[in-house]
Coordinates of C-alpha atoms (C1' of nucleotides) in Angstrom, one line a residue:
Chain P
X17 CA 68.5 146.4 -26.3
X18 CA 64.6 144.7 -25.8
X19 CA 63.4 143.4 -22.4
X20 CA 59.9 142.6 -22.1
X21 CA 58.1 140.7 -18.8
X22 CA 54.3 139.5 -19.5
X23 CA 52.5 138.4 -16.4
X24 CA 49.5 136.5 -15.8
X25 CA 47.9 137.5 -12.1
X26 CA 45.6 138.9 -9.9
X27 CA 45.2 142.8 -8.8
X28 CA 45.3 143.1 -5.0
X29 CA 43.7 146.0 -4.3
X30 CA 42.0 148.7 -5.9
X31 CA 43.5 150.5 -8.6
X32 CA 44.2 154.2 -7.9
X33 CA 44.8 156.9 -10.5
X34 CA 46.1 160.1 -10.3
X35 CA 48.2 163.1 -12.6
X36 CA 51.9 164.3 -12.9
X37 CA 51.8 168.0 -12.5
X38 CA 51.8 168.4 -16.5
X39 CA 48.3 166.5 -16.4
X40 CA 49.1 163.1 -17.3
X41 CA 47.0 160.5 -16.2
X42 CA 49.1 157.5 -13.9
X43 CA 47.3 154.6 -12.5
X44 CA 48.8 152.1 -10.3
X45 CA 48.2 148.8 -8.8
X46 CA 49.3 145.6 -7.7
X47 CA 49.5 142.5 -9.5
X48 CA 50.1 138.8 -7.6
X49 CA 51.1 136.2 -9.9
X50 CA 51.4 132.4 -7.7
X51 CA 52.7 128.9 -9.0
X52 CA 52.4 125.8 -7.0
X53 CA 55.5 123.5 -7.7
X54 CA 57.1 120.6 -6.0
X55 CA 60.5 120.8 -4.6
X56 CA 63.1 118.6 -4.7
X57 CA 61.8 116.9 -1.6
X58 CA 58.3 116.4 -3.4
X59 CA 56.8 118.5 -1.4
X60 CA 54.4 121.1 -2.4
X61 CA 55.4 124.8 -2.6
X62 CA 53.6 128.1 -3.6
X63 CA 55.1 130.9 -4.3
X64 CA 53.8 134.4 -4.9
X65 CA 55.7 137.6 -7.0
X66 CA 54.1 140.6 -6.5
X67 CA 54.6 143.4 -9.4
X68 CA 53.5 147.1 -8.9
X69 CA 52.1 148.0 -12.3
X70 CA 52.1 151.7 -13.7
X71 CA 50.4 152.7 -16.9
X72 CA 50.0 155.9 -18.3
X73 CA 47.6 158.3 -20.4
X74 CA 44.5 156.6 -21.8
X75 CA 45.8 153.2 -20.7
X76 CA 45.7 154.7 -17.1
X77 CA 42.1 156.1 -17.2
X78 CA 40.7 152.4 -18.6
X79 CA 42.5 150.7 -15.8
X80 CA 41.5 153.0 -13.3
X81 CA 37.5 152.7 -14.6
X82 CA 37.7 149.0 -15.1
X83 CA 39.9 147.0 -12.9
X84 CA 39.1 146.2 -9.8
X85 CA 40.5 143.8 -6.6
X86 CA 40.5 140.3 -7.4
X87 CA 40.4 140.9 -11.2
X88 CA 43.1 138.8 -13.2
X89 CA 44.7 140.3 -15.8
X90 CA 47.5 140.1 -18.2
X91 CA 50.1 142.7 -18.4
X92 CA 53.2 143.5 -20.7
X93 CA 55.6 145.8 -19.8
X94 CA 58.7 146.9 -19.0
X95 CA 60.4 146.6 -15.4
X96 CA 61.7 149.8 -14.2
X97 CA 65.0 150.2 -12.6
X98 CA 66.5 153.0 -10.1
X99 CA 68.8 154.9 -12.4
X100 CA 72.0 154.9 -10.4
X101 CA 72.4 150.8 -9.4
X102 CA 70.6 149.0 -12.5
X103 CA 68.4 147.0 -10.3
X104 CA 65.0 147.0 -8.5
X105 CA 64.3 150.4 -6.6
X106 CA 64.6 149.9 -2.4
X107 CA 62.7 152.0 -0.1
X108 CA 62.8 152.4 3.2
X109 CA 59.8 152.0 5.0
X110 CA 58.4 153.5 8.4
X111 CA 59.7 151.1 10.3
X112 CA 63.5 150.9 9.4
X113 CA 63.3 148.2 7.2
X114 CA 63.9 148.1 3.5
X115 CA 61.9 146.6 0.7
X116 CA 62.0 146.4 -2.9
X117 CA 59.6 146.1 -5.3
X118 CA 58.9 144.6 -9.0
X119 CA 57.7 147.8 -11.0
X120 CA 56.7 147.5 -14.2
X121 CA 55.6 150.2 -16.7
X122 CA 52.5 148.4 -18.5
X123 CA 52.0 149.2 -22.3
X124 CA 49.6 146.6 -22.7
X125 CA 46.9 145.6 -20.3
X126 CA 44.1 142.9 -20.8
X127 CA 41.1 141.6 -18.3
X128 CA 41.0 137.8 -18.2
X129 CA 37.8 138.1 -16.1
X130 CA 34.4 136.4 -17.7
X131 CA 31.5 137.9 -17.7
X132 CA 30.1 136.7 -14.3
X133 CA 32.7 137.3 -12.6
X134 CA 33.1 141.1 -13.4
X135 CA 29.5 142.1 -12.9
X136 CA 30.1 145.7 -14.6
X137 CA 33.9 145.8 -14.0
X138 CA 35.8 145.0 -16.5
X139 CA 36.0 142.3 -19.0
X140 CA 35.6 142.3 -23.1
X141 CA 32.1 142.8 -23.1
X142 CA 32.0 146.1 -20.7
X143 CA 33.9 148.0 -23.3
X144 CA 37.3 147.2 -21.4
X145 CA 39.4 148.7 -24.5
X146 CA 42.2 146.2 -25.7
X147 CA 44.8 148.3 -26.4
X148 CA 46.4 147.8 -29.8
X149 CA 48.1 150.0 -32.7
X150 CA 46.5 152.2 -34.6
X151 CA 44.8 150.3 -37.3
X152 CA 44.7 150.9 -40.7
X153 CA 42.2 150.1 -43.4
X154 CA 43.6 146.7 -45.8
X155 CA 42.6 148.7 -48.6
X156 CA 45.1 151.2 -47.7
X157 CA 47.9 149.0 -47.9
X158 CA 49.9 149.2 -50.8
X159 CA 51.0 145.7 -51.6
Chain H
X10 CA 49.7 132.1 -13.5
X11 CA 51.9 132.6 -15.6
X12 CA 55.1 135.2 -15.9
X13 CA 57.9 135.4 -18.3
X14 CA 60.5 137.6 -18.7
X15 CA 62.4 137.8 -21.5
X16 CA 66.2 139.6 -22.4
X17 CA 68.3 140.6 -25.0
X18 CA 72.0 142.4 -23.2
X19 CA 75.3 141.7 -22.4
X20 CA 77.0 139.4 -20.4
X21 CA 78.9 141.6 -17.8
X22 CA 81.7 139.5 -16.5
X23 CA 82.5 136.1 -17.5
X24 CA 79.8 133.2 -16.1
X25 CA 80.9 130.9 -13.0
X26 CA 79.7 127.3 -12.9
X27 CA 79.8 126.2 -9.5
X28 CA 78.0 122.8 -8.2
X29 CA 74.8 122.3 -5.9
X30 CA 75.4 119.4 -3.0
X31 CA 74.1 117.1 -4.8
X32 CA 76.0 117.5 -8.1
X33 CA 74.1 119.6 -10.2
X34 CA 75.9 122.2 -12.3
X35 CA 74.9 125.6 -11.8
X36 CA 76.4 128.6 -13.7
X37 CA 75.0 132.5 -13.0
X38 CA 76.1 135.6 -14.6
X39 CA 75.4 139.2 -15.0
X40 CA 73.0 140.2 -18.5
X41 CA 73.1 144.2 -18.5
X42 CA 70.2 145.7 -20.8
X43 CA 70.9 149.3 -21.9
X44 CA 68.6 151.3 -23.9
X45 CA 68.2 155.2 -24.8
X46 CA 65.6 157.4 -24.9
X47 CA 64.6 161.4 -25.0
X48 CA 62.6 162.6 -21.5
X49 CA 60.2 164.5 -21.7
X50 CA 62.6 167.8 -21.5
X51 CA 64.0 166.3 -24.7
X52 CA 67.5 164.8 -23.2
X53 CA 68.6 161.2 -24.0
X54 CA 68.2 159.4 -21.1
X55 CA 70.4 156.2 -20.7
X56 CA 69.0 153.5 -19.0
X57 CA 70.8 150.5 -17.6
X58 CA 68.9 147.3 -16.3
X59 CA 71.1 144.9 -14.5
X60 CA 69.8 141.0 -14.7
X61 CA 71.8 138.1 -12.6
X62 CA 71.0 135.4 -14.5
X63 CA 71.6 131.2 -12.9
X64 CA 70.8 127.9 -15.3
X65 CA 70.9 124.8 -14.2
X66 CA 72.4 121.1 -15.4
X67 CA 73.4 121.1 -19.1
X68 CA 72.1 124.7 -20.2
X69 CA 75.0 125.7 -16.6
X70 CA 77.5 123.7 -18.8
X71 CA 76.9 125.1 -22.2
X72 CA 76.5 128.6 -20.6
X73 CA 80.0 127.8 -18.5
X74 CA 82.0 126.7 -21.7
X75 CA 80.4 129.2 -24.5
X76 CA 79.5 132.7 -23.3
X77 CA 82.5 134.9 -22.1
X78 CA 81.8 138.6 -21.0
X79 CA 80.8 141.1 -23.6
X80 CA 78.6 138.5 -25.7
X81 CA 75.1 139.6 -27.0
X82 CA 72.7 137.1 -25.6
X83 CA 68.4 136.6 -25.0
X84 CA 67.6 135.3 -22.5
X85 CA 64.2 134.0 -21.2
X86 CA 63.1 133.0 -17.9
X87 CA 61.6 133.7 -14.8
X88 CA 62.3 136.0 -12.2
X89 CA 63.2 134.8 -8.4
X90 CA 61.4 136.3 -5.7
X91 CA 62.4 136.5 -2.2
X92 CA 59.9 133.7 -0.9
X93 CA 59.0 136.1 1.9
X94 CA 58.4 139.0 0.3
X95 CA 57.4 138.3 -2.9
X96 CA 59.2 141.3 -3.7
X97 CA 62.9 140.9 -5.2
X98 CA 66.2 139.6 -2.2
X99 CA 67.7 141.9 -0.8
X100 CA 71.1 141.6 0.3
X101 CA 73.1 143.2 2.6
X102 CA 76.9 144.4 1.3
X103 CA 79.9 144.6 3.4
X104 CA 79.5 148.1 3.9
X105 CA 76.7 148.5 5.3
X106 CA 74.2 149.0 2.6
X107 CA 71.5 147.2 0.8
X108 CA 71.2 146.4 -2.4
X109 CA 68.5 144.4 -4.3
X110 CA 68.4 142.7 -7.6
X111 CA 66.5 141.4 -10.7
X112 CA 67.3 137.0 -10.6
X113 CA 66.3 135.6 -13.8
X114 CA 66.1 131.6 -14.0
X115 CA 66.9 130.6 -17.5
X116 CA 64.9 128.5 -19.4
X117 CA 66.0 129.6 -22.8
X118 CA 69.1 130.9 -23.7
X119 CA 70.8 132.3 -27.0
X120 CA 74.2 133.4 -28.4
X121 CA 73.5 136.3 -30.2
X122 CA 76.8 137.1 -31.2
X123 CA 78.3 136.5 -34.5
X124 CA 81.3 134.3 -36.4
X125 CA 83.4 137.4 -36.8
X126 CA 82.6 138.2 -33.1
X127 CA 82.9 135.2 -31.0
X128 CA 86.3 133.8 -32.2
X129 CA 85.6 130.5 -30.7
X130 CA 83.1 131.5 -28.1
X131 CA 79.5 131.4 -28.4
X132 CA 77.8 131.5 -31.5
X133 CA 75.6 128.9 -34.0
X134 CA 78.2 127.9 -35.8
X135 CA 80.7 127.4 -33.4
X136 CA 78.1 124.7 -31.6
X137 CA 76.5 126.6 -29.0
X138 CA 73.2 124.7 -28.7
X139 CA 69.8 126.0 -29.0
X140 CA 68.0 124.8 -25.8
X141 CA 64.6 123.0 -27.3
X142 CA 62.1 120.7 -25.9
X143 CA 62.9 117.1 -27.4
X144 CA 62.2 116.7 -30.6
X145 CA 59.8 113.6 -31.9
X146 CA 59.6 112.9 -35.8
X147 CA 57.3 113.8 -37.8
X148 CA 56.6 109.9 -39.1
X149 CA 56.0 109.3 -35.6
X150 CA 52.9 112.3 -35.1
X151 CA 49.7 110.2 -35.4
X152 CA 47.6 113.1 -37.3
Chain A
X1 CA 67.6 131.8 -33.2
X2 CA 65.2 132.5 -31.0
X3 CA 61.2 132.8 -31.3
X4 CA 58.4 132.4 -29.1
X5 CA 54.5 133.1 -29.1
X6 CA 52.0 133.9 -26.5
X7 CA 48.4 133.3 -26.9
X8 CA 45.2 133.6 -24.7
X9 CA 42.0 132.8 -25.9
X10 CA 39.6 130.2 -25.6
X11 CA 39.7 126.3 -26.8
X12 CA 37.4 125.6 -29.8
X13 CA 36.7 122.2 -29.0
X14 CA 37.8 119.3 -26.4
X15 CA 41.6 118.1 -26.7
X16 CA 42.1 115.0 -28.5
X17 CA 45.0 112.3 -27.4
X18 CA 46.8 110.1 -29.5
X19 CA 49.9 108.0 -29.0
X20 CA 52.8 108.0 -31.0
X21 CA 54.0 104.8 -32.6
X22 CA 56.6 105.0 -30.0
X23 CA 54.0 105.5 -27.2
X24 CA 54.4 109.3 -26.6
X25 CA 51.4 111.2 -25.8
X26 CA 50.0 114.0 -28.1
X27 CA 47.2 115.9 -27.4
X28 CA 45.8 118.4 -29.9
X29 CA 43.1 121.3 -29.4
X30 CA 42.4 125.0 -31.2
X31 CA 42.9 128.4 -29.3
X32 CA 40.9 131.2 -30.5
X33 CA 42.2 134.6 -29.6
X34 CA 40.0 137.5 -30.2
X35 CA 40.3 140.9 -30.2
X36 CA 38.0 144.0 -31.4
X37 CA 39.5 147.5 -32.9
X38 CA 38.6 150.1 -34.6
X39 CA 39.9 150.9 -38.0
X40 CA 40.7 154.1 -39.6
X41 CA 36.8 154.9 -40.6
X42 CA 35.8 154.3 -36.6
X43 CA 34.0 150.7 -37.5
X44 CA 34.5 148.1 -34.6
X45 CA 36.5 145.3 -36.4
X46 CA 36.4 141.9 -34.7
X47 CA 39.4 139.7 -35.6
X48 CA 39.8 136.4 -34.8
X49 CA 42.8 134.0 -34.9
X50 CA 42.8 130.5 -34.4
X51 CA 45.8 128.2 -33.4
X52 CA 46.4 124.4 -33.8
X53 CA 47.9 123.7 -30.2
X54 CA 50.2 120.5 -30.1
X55 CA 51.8 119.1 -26.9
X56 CA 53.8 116.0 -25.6
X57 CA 53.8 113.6 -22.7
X58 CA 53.3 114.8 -19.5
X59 CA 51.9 117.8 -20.4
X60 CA 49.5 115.9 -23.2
X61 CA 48.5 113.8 -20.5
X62 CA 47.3 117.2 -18.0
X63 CA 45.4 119.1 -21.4
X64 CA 43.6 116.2 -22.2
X65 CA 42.4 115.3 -18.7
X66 CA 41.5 119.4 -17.9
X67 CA 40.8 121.6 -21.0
X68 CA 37.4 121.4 -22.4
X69 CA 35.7 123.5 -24.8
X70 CA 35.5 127.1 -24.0
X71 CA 38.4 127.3 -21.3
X72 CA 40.2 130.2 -21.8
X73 CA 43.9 129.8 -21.9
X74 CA 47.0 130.8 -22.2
X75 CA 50.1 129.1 -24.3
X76 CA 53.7 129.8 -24.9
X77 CA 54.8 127.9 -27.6
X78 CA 56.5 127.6 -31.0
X79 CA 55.4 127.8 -34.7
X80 CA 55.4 125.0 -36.3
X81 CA 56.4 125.4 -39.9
X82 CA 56.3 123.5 -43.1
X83 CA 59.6 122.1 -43.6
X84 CA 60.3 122.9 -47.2
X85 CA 59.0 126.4 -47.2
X86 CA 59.5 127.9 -43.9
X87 CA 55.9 129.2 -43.8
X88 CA 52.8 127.6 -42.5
X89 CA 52.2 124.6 -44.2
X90 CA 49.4 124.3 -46.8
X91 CA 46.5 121.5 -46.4
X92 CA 44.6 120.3 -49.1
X93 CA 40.8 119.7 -47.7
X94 CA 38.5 117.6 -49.2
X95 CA 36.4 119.8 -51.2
X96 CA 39.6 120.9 -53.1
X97 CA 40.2 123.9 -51.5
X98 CA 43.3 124.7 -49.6
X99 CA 43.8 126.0 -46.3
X100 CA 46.5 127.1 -43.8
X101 CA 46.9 126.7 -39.8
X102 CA 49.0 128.3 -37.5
X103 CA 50.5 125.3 -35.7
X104 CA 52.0 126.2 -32.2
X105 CA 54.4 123.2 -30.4
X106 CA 53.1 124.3 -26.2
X107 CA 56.0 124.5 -24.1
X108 CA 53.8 126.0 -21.1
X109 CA 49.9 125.8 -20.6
X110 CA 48.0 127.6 -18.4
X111 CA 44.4 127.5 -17.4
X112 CA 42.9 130.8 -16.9
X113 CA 39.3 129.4 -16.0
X114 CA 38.4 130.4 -12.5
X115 CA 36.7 127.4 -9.9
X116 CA 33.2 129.0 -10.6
X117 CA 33.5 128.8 -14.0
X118 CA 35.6 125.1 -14.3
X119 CA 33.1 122.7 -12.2
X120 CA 35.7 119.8 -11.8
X121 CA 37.8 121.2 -15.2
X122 CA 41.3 122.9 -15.3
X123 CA 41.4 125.6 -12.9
X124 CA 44.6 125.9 -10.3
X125 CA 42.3 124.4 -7.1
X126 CA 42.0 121.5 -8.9
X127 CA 44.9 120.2 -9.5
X128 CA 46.3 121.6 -13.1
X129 CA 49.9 121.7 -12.7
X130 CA 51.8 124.4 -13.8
X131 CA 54.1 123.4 -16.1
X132 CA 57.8 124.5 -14.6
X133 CA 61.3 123.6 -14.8
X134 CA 62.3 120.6 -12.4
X135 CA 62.9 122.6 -8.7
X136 CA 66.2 122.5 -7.3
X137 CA 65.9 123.2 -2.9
X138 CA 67.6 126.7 -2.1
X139 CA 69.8 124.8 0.7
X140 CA 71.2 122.8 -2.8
X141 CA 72.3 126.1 -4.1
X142 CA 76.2 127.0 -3.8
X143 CA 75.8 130.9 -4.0
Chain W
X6 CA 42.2 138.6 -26.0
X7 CA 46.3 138.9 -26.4
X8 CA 48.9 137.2 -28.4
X9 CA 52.1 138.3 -29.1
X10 CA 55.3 136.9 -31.4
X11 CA 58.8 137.5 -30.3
X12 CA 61.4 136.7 -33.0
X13 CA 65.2 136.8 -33.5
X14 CA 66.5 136.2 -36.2
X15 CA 68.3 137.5 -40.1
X16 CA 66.3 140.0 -42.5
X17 CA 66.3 138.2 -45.7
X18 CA 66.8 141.3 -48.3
X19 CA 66.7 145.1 -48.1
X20 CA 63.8 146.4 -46.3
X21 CA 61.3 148.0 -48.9
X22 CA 59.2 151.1 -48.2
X23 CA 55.6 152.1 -49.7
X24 CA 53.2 154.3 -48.7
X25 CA 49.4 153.9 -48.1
X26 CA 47.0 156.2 -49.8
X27 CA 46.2 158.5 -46.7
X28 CA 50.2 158.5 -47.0
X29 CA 51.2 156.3 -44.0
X30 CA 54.8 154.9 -44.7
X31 CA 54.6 151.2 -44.3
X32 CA 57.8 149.1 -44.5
X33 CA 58.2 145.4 -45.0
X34 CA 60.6 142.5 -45.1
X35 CA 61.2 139.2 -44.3
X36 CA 63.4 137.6 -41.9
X37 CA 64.4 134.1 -40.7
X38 CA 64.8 132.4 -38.0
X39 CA 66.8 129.3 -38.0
X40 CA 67.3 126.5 -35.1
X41 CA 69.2 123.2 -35.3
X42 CA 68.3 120.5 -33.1
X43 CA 68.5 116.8 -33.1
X44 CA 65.3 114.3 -33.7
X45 CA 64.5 111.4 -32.4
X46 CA 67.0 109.5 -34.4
X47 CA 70.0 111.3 -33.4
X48 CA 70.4 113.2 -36.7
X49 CA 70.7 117.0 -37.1
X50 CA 67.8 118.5 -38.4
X51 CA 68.1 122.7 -39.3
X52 CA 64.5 124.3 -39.3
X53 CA 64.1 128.0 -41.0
X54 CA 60.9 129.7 -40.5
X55 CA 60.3 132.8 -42.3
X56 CA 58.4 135.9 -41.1
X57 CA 57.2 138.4 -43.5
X58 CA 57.1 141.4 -41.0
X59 CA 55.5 145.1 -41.4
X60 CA 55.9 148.3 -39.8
X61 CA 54.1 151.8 -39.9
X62 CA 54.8 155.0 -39.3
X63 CA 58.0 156.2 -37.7
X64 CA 59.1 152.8 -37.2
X65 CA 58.7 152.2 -41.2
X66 CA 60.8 155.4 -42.1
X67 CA 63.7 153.8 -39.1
X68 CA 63.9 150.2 -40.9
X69 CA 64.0 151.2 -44.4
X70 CA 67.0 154.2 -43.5
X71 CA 68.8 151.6 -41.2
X72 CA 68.1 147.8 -41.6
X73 CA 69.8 145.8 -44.2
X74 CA 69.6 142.4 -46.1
X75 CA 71.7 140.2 -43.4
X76 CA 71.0 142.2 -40.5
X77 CA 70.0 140.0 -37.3
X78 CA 67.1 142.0 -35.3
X79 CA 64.9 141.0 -32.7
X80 CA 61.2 141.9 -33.6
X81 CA 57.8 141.9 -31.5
X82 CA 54.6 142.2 -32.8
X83 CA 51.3 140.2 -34.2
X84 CA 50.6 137.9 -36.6
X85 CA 48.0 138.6 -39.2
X86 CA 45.6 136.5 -39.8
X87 CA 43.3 135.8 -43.0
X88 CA 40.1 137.8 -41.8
X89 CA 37.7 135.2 -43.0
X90 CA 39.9 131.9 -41.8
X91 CA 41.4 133.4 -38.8
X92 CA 44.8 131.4 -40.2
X93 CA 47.0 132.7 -42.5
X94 CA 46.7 134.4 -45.5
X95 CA 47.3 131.3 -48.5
X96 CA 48.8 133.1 -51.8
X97 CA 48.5 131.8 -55.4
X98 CA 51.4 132.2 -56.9
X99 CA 51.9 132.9 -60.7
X100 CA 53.1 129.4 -61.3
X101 CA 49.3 128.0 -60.0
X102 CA 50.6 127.2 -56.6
X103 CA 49.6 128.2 -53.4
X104 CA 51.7 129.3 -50.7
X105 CA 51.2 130.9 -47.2
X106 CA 53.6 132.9 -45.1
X107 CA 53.7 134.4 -41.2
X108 CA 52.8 138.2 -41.1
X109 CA 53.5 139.9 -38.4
X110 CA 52.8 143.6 -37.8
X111 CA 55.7 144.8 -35.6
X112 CA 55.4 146.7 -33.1
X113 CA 58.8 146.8 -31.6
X114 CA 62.1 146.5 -33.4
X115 CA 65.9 146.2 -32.1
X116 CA 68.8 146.0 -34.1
X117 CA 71.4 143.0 -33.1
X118 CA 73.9 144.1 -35.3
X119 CA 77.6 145.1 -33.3
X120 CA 79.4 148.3 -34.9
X121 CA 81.9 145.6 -36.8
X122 CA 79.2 144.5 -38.9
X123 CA 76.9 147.2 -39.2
X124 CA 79.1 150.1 -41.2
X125 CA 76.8 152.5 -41.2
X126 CA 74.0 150.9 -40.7
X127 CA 71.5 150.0 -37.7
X128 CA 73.1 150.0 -34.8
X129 CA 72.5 151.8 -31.5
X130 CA 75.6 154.2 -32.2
X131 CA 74.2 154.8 -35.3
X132 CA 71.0 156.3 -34.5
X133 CA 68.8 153.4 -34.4
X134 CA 65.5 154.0 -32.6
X135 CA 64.7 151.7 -29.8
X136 CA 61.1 152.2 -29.6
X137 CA 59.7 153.0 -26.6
X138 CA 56.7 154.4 -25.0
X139 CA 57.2 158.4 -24.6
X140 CA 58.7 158.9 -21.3
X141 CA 57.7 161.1 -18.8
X142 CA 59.7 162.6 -16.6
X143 CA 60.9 161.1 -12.6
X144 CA 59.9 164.7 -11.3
X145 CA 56.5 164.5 -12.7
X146 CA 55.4 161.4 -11.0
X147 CA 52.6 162.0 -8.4
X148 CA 54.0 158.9 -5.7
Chain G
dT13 C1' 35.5 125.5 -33.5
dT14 C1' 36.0 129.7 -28.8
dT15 C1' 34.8 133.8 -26.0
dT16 C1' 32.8 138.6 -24.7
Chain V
dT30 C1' 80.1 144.4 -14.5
dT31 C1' 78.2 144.9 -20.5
dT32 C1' 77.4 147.1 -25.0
dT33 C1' 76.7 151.0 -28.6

DNA sequence: TTTT
DNA sequence: TTTT
């Protein structure tokens, strides 16, 4: 069956890449994503959803050369369960407590800065790559 | 920003309408997501994501009379967030360990199931309605 | 059945509002999403598709009081299609040639301008709301 | 920039399969997507859009061997726009009419169909692909 | 008609 | 807890 989750954000730190053992390419990093809305009350709330974004390969090495803190993006993706329960993974941190965490595995990725505010990071005119399918010449199609 | 998240699984137990103080219907269930795929060491993998879906006022009451356990169904809506963390709830279970989950609010909902399936359950032709923004006619666009 | 589109890109020109005969608002504008590839020969390809964005009421009101020209955006809507045919329906301009337009209905809008870039336009400091089902207070939910 | 189409709906005849000089397998076929919903007058209205959707590749050799006229599937992909227009492509028929139609190059398909319906056919038990990025193993993930 |  |  399909699941998909796009997200429109901002990355909150520093993307960091590194390689499984068999030399794939695997950056992460952090993606906020805040609405204000009012409650039922009328009164004004904002609330923030943090997703841990993985991507993989060439996807990784772009994200890892291009994004940076404070861009906003758009991702696509799949979340990412722990195997045994179905739901999101929980971790226990240093300090007893446990957390849990949005992941998603990104198969698209796309910088929604502007050219002044990316100043050499990324955005369309950098050479940010957009990724896409594999295209194929129109003259090549056969109908 | 912006986030969406959207489903196609099966309903894992039949949904529960219940009532908010106020009198607003409210009906949750579970949306399980299953999909298989070869690992990199060439075994199929079977993944299982578990969704807990809620809706809210007539889309609770449809949902409450119509879908029954087993139905195919998309779903699209946003996830909840633990308004803390940003991160997903977590709950504690009577014995003793946490547990977390994915919390979709619907906005959209679909039967997917079919005549031969539903038997007087959800489908289009057994008047499940398709959730749609009101409709205006088309004598009264001005353009 | 179920469909949906999601565009970013940037408005072509400033939102127009109209009224319905009944007195519903309608404001209209065009999205252009871009994207460049390369095809199978290695030549950058720059393709360009523009929408015909249509929205009601409340949300007519926000678009046509905060987009302007060259905002970038993003939309979640759905085609609009000519009735007869079931594809996108055919206009006749006035030097005798036809033409076609995808037509989205917006169910969400989004501004993706940031406050350098929207001097007093749609940006989410000033004001743009975030179009989002009606809230309902946690303490009002029964579960 | 991004966009992206998410459709569920019925495939309209048997998928057809061609392939492009360089020999890429490309398959097409239409499906539609139908809603009923209620104007502003009270009266039912059905609305049937029609997609004419292609696929490449492995994904072309999966939907010609498995899907079928009457299928329901869920597809994503992109529309395809009219390179000089950036709307979509308008057709002149043999009769001297013009017509125009929503492409969309798929890049994911699923199979809705249940075992009862699909004899032999797509399915997940029969074999149907879910498309997915290649995985990559838990052990080899660096964090 | 936009944007990079 | 579902489904194939």
């Amino acid at each position: 069956m399909f699941h998909t989750i796009i997200v429109a954000g901002n990355i909150g730190r520093d993307p960091e890449m590194r390689y499984t053992p068999s030399g794939v390419a695997v950056t992460s990093f952090s993606v906020a994503s805040s609405r204000q809305y009012s409650n039922a009350q009328g009164q004004a709330v904002k609330e923030t959803i943090w997703f841990r974004v993985s991507c993989w390969s060439k996807l990784a090495e772009y994200a890892n050369t291009y994004l940076k803190k404070g861009n906003k993006v758009l991702i696509e993706g799949r979340l990412v369960p722990d195997t045994t329960t179905g739901g999101p993974r929980i971790w226990n941190r240093s300090d007893g407590t446990t957390s849990a965490s949005y992941e998603i595995n990104a198969v698209t990725i796309r910088s929604l800065a502007t050219r002044s505010e990316s100043e050499g990071t990324a955005n369309n005119s950098s050479g940010f790559p957009e990724y896409s399918e594999p295209s194929i010449e129109e003259d090549d199609i056969p109908f």
